[in-house]
Short mmCIF file of C-alpha atoms in Angstrom, two decimals:
data_model
loop_
_atom_site.label_atom_id
_atom_site.label_comp_id
_atom_site.label_asym_id
_atom_site.label_seq_id
_atom_site.Cartn_x
_atom_site.Cartn_y
_atom_site.Cartn_z
CA UNK A 30 -37.98 37.87 17.59
CA UNK A 31 -40.06 34.86 19.01
CA UNK A 32 -40.08 33.34 15.92
CA UNK A 33 -36.42 33.96 15.28
CA UNK A 34 -36.05 32.35 18.64
CA UNK A 35 -37.89 29.29 17.71
CA UNK A 36 -35.81 28.92 14.55
CA UNK A 37 -32.46 28.80 16.42
CA UNK A 38 -30.64 25.63 15.40
CA UNK A 39 -28.57 23.16 17.62
CA UNK A 40 -25.76 24.27 15.93
CA UNK A 41 -25.72 28.10 16.21
CA UNK A 42 -26.94 27.48 20.18
CA UNK A 43 -23.60 25.52 20.97
CA UNK A 44 -21.25 27.70 19.21
CA UNK A 45 -22.80 30.67 20.84
CA UNK A 46 -22.64 28.97 24.24
CA UNK A 47 -19.09 28.16 23.63
CA UNK A 48 -17.98 31.57 22.61
CA UNK A 49 -19.39 32.89 25.56
CA UNK A 50 -17.84 30.66 28.16
CA UNK A 51 -14.46 31.89 28.11
CA UNK A 52 -14.22 31.40 31.99
CA UNK A 53 -13.79 27.91 32.16
CA UNK A 54 -10.36 25.96 32.12
CA UNK A 55 -8.92 24.56 28.93
CA UNK A 56 -9.80 21.04 30.39
CA UNK A 57 -13.59 21.79 30.84
CA UNK A 58 -13.53 23.38 27.38
CA UNK A 59 -12.07 20.17 25.81
CA UNK A 60 -14.61 18.08 27.58
CA UNK A 61 -17.57 19.94 26.51
CA UNK A 62 -16.06 19.83 22.96
CA UNK A 63 -16.50 16.02 22.82
CA UNK A 64 -20.04 16.27 24.17
CA UNK A 65 -20.96 19.11 21.36
CA UNK A 66 -19.42 16.70 18.94
CA UNK A 67 -21.52 13.86 20.03
CA UNK A 68 -24.64 16.27 19.85
CA UNK A 69 -24.06 17.45 16.42
CA UNK A 70 -23.39 13.82 15.18
CA UNK A 71 -26.63 12.28 16.54
CA UNK A 72 -28.99 15.50 15.73
CA UNK A 73 -27.40 17.43 13.00
CA UNK A 74 -26.17 20.91 13.05
CA UNK A 75 -29.38 21.99 11.71
CA UNK A 76 -31.73 20.69 13.70
CA UNK A 77 -34.18 23.16 15.48
CA UNK A 78 -33.46 23.44 19.20
CA UNK A 79 -36.97 23.66 19.92
CA UNK A 80 -38.06 20.33 17.92
CA UNK A 81 -35.75 18.11 20.09
CA UNK A 82 -38.25 16.36 22.72
CA UNK A 83 -37.28 14.29 25.98
CA UNK A 84 -37.50 11.23 24.01
CA UNK A 85 -35.10 12.46 21.48
CA UNK A 86 -33.10 12.91 24.67
CA UNK A 87 -33.47 9.43 25.71
CA UNK A 88 -32.54 7.90 22.32
CA UNK A 89 -29.14 10.23 22.37
CA UNK A 90 -28.43 8.58 25.81
CA UNK A 91 -29.08 5.17 24.38
CA UNK A 92 -26.68 6.00 21.24
CA UNK A 93 -23.83 7.19 23.40
CA UNK A 94 -23.33 3.38 24.60
CA UNK A 95 -23.04 2.14 20.83
CA UNK A 96 -19.62 2.31 18.87
CA UNK A 97 -20.48 5.25 16.81
CA UNK A 98 -20.47 7.79 19.80
CA UNK A 99 -16.54 7.11 20.33
CA UNK A 100 -13.97 9.03 18.59
CA UNK A 101 -11.03 6.75 19.89
CA UNK A 102 -10.48 3.36 20.16
CA UNK A 103 -7.77 2.26 22.40
CA UNK A 104 -6.21 -1.23 23.27
CA UNK A 105 -8.53 -2.37 25.79
CA UNK A 106 -11.83 -1.69 24.10
CA UNK A 107 -13.90 -3.76 21.85
CA UNK A 108 -14.74 -2.90 18.29
CA UNK A 109 -18.43 -2.51 19.00
CA UNK A 110 -17.96 -0.86 22.75
CA UNK A 111 -19.60 2.41 23.19
CA UNK A 112 -18.73 5.10 25.76
CA UNK A 113 -18.22 3.99 29.39
CA UNK A 114 -21.21 4.53 32.12
CA UNK A 115 -19.23 7.53 33.48
CA UNK A 116 -18.39 9.04 30.32
CA UNK A 117 -21.79 8.87 29.02
CA UNK A 118 -23.35 10.22 31.94
CA UNK A 119 -20.87 12.98 32.11
CA UNK A 120 -21.82 13.80 28.42
CA UNK A 121 -25.69 13.70 29.27
CA UNK A 122 -24.77 16.48 32.13
CA UNK A 123 -23.05 18.50 29.92
CA UNK A 124 -25.84 18.28 27.52
CA UNK A 125 -28.60 19.05 30.30
CA UNK A 126 -26.26 22.40 31.12
CA UNK A 127 -26.17 23.46 27.33
CA UNK A 128 -30.17 23.18 27.03
CA UNK A 129 -30.64 24.96 30.48
CA UNK A 130 -28.62 27.97 29.18
CA UNK A 131 -31.31 27.73 26.07
CA UNK A 132 -34.22 27.75 28.67
CA UNK A 133 -32.60 30.61 30.32
CA UNK A 134 -32.41 32.62 27.36
CA UNK A 135 -36.19 31.72 26.53
CA UNK A 136 -35.05 29.82 23.61
CA UNK A 137 -36.98 26.89 25.03
CA UNK A 138 -39.77 26.09 27.43
CA UNK A 139 -38.32 23.48 29.12
CA UNK A 140 -35.15 21.26 29.29
CA UNK A 141 -35.63 18.03 27.24
CA UNK A 142 -32.56 16.54 29.17
CA UNK A 143 -33.76 17.21 32.78
CA UNK A 144 -35.06 13.73 33.40
CA UNK A 145 -32.03 12.18 32.74
CA UNK A 146 -29.28 11.01 35.35
CA UNK A 147 -25.95 12.84 34.81
CA UNK A 148 -24.31 12.28 37.94
CA UNK A 149 -20.90 10.25 37.90
CA UNK A 150 -20.45 7.01 39.85
CA UNK A 151 -17.99 4.70 40.89
CA UNK A 152 -17.07 2.27 38.18
CA UNK A 153 -14.60 -0.27 40.08
CA UNK A 154 -14.75 -2.39 37.36
CA UNK A 155 -12.22 -0.22 35.76
CA UNK A 156 -9.60 -0.56 38.61
CA UNK A 157 -6.29 -1.77 38.09
CA UNK A 158 -3.45 -2.08 40.83
CA UNK A 159 -0.05 -1.38 39.02
CA UNK A 160 2.43 -3.85 41.12
CA UNK A 161 5.86 -3.17 42.06
CA UNK A 162 7.10 -5.89 39.78
CA UNK A 163 5.39 -4.33 36.74
CA UNK A 164 6.46 -0.51 37.90
CA UNK A 165 9.82 -1.60 37.85
CA UNK A 166 9.58 -2.96 33.89
CA UNK A 167 7.91 0.31 33.31
CA UNK A 168 10.84 2.42 34.58
CA UNK A 169 13.12 0.16 32.72
CA UNK A 170 11.15 0.66 29.09
CA UNK A 171 10.80 4.54 29.46
CA UNK A 172 12.88 5.93 26.81
CA UNK A 173 14.51 8.85 28.80
CA UNK A 174 14.69 10.66 32.13
CA UNK A 175 11.67 12.84 31.56
CA UNK A 176 9.29 10.22 30.78
CA UNK A 177 10.80 8.15 33.92
CA UNK A 178 9.97 11.10 36.02
CA UNK A 179 6.67 11.48 34.67
CA UNK A 180 5.77 7.87 35.38
CA UNK A 181 7.48 8.24 39.00
CA UNK A 182 5.52 11.04 39.60
CA UNK A 183 2.17 9.34 39.02
CA UNK A 184 2.91 6.12 40.38
CA UNK A 185 4.94 7.28 43.37
CA UNK A 186 3.92 10.81 43.82
CA UNK A 187 -0.04 10.40 43.11
CA UNK A 188 0.18 13.39 41.14
CA UNK A 189 -2.98 13.77 38.63
CA UNK A 190 -1.63 13.76 35.04
CA UNK A 191 -1.15 15.88 33.17
CA UNK A 192 -2.00 18.77 35.24
CA UNK A 193 -0.01 18.55 38.35
CA UNK A 194 2.91 16.82 36.67
CA UNK A 195 3.03 19.86 34.27
CA UNK A 196 2.56 22.36 37.14
CA UNK A 197 5.53 21.28 39.23
CA UNK A 198 8.51 23.51 39.29
CA UNK A 199 11.87 23.08 40.55
CA UNK A 200 11.03 25.69 43.26
CA UNK A 201 8.39 23.26 44.56
CA UNK A 202 11.17 20.66 45.90
CA UNK A 203 12.30 21.43 49.31
CA UNK A 204 15.00 19.05 49.79
CA UNK A 205 15.60 20.38 53.23
CA UNK A 206 12.20 19.69 54.58
CA UNK A 207 11.91 16.67 52.39
CA UNK A 208 8.59 17.74 50.74
CA UNK A 209 7.22 18.60 47.49
CA UNK A 210 4.64 21.36 47.07
CA UNK A 211 1.92 20.16 44.15
CA UNK A 212 -0.53 22.82 42.62
CA UNK A 213 -3.65 21.41 41.81
CA UNK A 214 -5.38 23.05 38.71
CA UNK A 215 -8.42 20.59 39.60
CA UNK A 216 -9.13 21.80 43.02
CA UNK A 217 -7.85 25.21 43.11
CA UNK A 218 -11.47 26.63 43.02
CA UNK A 219 -12.21 24.78 46.27
CA UNK A 220 -10.87 27.09 49.42
CA UNK A 221 -7.35 26.02 50.40
CA UNK A 222 -7.45 23.00 48.25
CA UNK A 223 -5.25 24.66 45.42
CA UNK A 224 -1.79 23.75 46.91
CA UNK A 225 -0.72 20.58 49.07
CA UNK A 226 2.49 19.16 50.14
CA UNK A 227 3.39 15.76 50.05
CA UNK A 228 6.87 13.81 51.42
CA UNK A 229 9.94 13.70 49.05
CA UNK A 230 9.32 10.01 48.87
CA UNK A 231 12.62 8.00 48.40
CA UNK A 232 11.17 6.30 45.10
CA UNK A 233 11.12 9.77 43.81
CA UNK A 234 14.54 11.26 44.76
CA UNK A 235 16.91 9.22 42.24
CA UNK A 236 14.60 10.05 39.18
CA UNK A 237 14.49 13.72 40.26
CA UNK A 238 18.13 13.76 40.78
CA UNK A 239 18.58 12.32 37.14
CA UNK A 240 16.26 14.86 35.65
CA UNK A 241 18.04 17.79 37.66
CA UNK A 242 21.42 16.76 36.18
CA UNK A 243 20.09 17.12 32.88
CA UNK A 244 18.07 20.29 33.29
CA UNK A 245 18.94 23.18 31.90
CA UNK A 246 20.30 26.36 34.13
CA UNK A 247 17.16 28.26 34.83
CA UNK A 248 14.88 25.86 33.79
CA UNK A 249 11.72 26.45 35.72
CA UNK A 250 9.58 23.38 35.18
CA UNK A 251 10.77 20.21 36.17
CA UNK A 252 9.08 18.46 32.96
CA UNK A 253 9.81 20.14 29.89
CA UNK A 254 8.93 17.19 27.33
CA UNK A 255 5.06 18.35 27.37
CA UNK A 256 4.02 21.73 28.12
CA UNK A 257 0.57 22.00 26.58
CA UNK A 258 -1.99 20.43 29.07
CA UNK A 259 -4.06 19.41 26.43
CA UNK A 260 -1.08 16.89 24.87
CA UNK A 261 -2.01 13.57 24.08
CA UNK A 262 0.42 11.55 26.59
CA UNK A 263 -1.72 8.42 26.70
CA UNK A 264 -0.32 7.19 23.17
CA UNK A 265 3.44 7.61 24.16
CA UNK A 266 2.72 5.76 27.29
CA UNK A 267 0.94 3.21 25.64
CA UNK A 268 4.04 2.59 23.40
CA UNK A 269 6.18 2.48 26.63
CA UNK A 270 4.04 -0.56 27.95
CA UNK A 271 4.04 -2.48 24.69
CA UNK A 272 7.95 -2.60 25.37
CA UNK A 273 7.31 -4.28 28.32
CA UNK A 274 4.85 -6.68 27.11
CA UNK A 275 1.90 -5.35 29.70
CA UNK A 276 -1.28 -4.69 28.28
CA UNK A 277 -2.63 -1.21 28.78
CA UNK A 278 -5.05 -0.78 31.78
CA UNK A 279 -8.15 1.17 31.83
CA UNK A 280 -7.62 4.63 32.91
CA UNK A 281 -4.12 4.45 32.31
CA UNK A 282 -2.84 7.67 34.41
CA UNK A 283 -5.70 7.62 37.16
CA UNK A 284 -4.82 3.96 38.43
CA UNK A 285 -1.14 4.80 38.63
CA UNK A 286 -2.43 7.28 41.19
CA UNK A 287 -4.88 4.97 42.40
CA UNK A 288 -2.06 2.53 43.03
CA UNK A 289 -0.24 4.78 45.20
CA UNK A 290 -3.27 5.85 47.14
CA UNK A 291 -4.04 2.18 47.88
CA UNK A 292 -0.38 1.88 49.13
CA UNK A 293 -0.41 4.85 51.44
CA UNK A 294 -3.51 3.78 52.91
CA UNK A 295 -1.76 0.52 54.16
CA UNK A 296 0.86 2.58 55.71
CA UNK A 297 -0.81 5.69 57.27
CA UNK A 298 -4.08 6.64 58.70
CA UNK A 299 -6.92 7.50 56.16
CA UNK A 300 -6.90 11.20 56.63
CA UNK A 301 -3.17 11.35 56.14
CA UNK A 302 -3.27 9.00 52.94
CA UNK A 303 -5.82 11.11 51.35
CA UNK A 304 -4.26 14.28 52.21
CA UNK A 305 -1.28 13.27 50.43
CA UNK A 306 -3.05 12.33 47.35
CA UNK A 307 -5.12 15.59 47.47
CA UNK A 308 -8.65 14.46 48.03
CA UNK A 309 -10.97 13.44 50.90
CA UNK A 310 -11.41 9.88 52.46
CA UNK A 311 -15.02 9.53 51.27
CA UNK A 312 -13.68 10.14 47.42
CA UNK A 313 -10.66 7.68 47.89
CA UNK A 314 -12.91 4.98 49.51
CA UNK A 315 -15.22 5.57 46.67
CA UNK A 316 -12.85 6.00 43.64
CA UNK A 317 -9.38 4.93 44.70
CA UNK A 318 -8.53 2.47 47.42
CA UNK A 319 -8.49 -1.00 46.15
CA UNK A 320 -8.29 -4.46 47.74
CA UNK A 321 -5.40 -6.40 46.02
CA UNK A 322 -3.63 -9.53 45.69
CA UNK A 323 -1.35 -8.74 48.25
CA UNK A 324 -4.15 -8.26 50.88
CA UNK A 325 -5.77 -11.52 50.12
CA UNK A 326 -2.18 -13.38 50.62
CA UNK A 327 -1.58 -11.36 53.90
CA UNK A 328 -5.06 -12.40 54.98
CA UNK A 329 -4.51 -16.19 54.00
CA UNK A 330 -1.19 -16.18 55.77
CA UNK A 331 -2.40 -14.85 58.81
CA UNK A 332 0.20 -12.06 59.13
CA UNK A 333 -0.24 -8.12 59.37
CA UNK A 334 3.44 -7.51 57.85
CA UNK A 335 3.26 -5.78 54.55
CA UNK A 336 5.21 -8.34 52.01
CA UNK A 337 6.80 -5.49 50.10
CA UNK A 338 8.71 -2.47 51.47
CA UNK A 339 6.97 0.47 50.10
CA UNK A 340 10.08 2.52 50.76
CA UNK A 341 12.39 0.44 48.46
CA UNK A 342 14.47 2.11 46.07
CA UNK A 343 13.11 0.34 42.74
CA UNK A 344 14.74 2.40 40.56
CA UNK A 345 18.75 2.37 40.20
CA UNK A 346 19.86 3.75 37.03
CA UNK A 347 23.78 3.75 36.88
CA UNK A 348 25.58 6.89 36.75
CA UNK A 349 28.83 8.28 34.93
CA UNK A 350 31.98 7.80 36.86
CA UNK A 351 32.44 11.79 37.04
CA UNK A 352 29.40 12.17 39.13
CA UNK A 353 29.27 12.15 42.82
CA UNK A 354 27.13 9.18 44.54
CA UNK A 355 24.78 10.74 47.09
CA UNK A 356 21.71 9.78 48.96
CA UNK A 357 18.65 12.10 49.26
CA UNK A 358 19.82 12.34 53.11
CA UNK A 359 23.50 13.49 52.72
CA UNK A 360 24.08 17.35 53.83
CA UNK A 361 27.24 19.26 53.26
CA UNK A 362 28.04 23.00 53.69
CA UNK A 363 26.74 24.89 50.91
CA UNK A 364 28.02 27.85 49.29
CA UNK A 365 25.18 29.70 47.23
CA UNK A 366 26.73 31.14 43.97
CA UNK A 367 24.99 33.96 41.73
CA UNK A 368 23.19 33.08 38.34
CA UNK A 369 25.78 34.74 36.63
CA UNK A 370 28.33 32.47 37.86
CA UNK A 371 26.61 29.88 37.14
CA UNK A 372 26.14 30.95 33.50
CA UNK A 373 29.83 31.22 33.58
CA UNK A 374 30.71 27.63 34.68
CA UNK A 375 28.17 25.99 32.26
CA UNK A 376 29.44 28.23 29.06
CA UNK A 377 33.10 28.57 29.30
CA UNK A 378 34.81 27.32 32.44
CA UNK A 379 34.33 23.49 31.59
CA UNK A 380 37.54 21.59 32.23
CA UNK A 381 38.73 18.54 30.76
CA UNK A 382 36.46 16.19 32.73
CA UNK A 383 33.16 17.38 30.80
CA UNK A 384 29.98 18.96 31.72
CA UNK A 385 29.37 16.81 34.96
CA UNK A 386 30.34 17.92 38.34
CA UNK A 387 33.65 16.11 39.69
CA UNK A 388 33.74 14.35 42.97
CA UNK A 389 34.12 17.58 45.01
CA UNK A 390 30.72 18.64 44.25
CA UNK A 391 27.10 18.01 45.25
CA UNK A 392 23.91 19.56 45.04
CA UNK A 393 22.30 19.73 48.20
CA UNK A 394 19.40 22.41 47.25
CA UNK A 395 17.74 22.50 43.81
CA UNK A 396 17.29 26.69 43.83
CA UNK A 397 19.48 29.37 44.50
CA UNK A 398 18.48 32.05 47.13
CA UNK A 399 17.50 34.23 44.47
CA UNK A 400 15.08 31.89 42.96
CA UNK A 401 17.23 31.12 39.79
CA UNK A 402 17.39 27.48 39.07
CA UNK A 403 18.45 24.99 38.23
CA UNK A 404 22.22 25.68 39.30
CA UNK A 405 24.92 24.13 41.00
CA UNK A 406 25.30 24.44 44.84
CA UNK A 407 29.27 24.49 44.76
CA UNK A 408 30.69 22.60 48.36
CA UNK A 409 33.32 24.08 50.48
#
């Protein structure tokens, strides 16, 4: 039995470990898969687990910083560039975890990765603030309402992409209170951290209305374009950026979130700004809040007045003539109607004016009282 344990190969151990860890989220399994791929490429699947030394682990750490360790190369990486320091440390941390499991199963007497640094630090060199001017250019270049909303939820709502964006449902949007409920898969393991509320920021209101107008009756999720959390959203977003002439920045979606976190920190106390984004002030200060060119301009001018109106509506897409024009603050008496009536209205009782509501109708709420959505609320 002991001889069989000493003969266990790296490939066998990693396969067994991944098969047993069905308790982790899909995103974690994907992250582990990248580390597994690196280990097998560097050491080979047939390498005996017990033959890997601390020196070999150090060689692997250095190899991660070479171009051979990369599987994908994005527009902002050079041809000879390896993994970023934080990515390399994360993969060392994963490898340390895989080998520690082997120690606990008495396949190894010691962990060869134990002495390597696996903690992820802050890399502020990859920070990028997306200005309001560039934001408008990107909104104009988005090919459809779904992508305008994906971008707006990240840039103006500060949502994590793809997890929080794809988890958003129509019944999470409460217009009467002006709030949006955000479900966070990343932080749900921490007590009281799985759900947070953010304001229905004015910049989000109109793009949400546009998506609502195009949604099918009884649609549950706000974003229907991508339903797999592991879908590659980076490639289509990069294409959108190319239409604007902007160069893709590092950490494409995280820097959208960081840009919003920075704006909120200017307007609200730190604890409020951090609560809206869904992290602590310590994390915000270490990873998100940025000093921008606008901050320098304000300091040079000696003025504390913010030079841009953060609540200004940037996006104003023209509506059809048959649509009623309303703001997110308008209120009107609403008659709630059953879902069956909604289906009848959509399927059979459509007049010459088409599918869009006429001037006498308004949508004040996104959901009916019975939870069905999205259906029209008829104004009386």
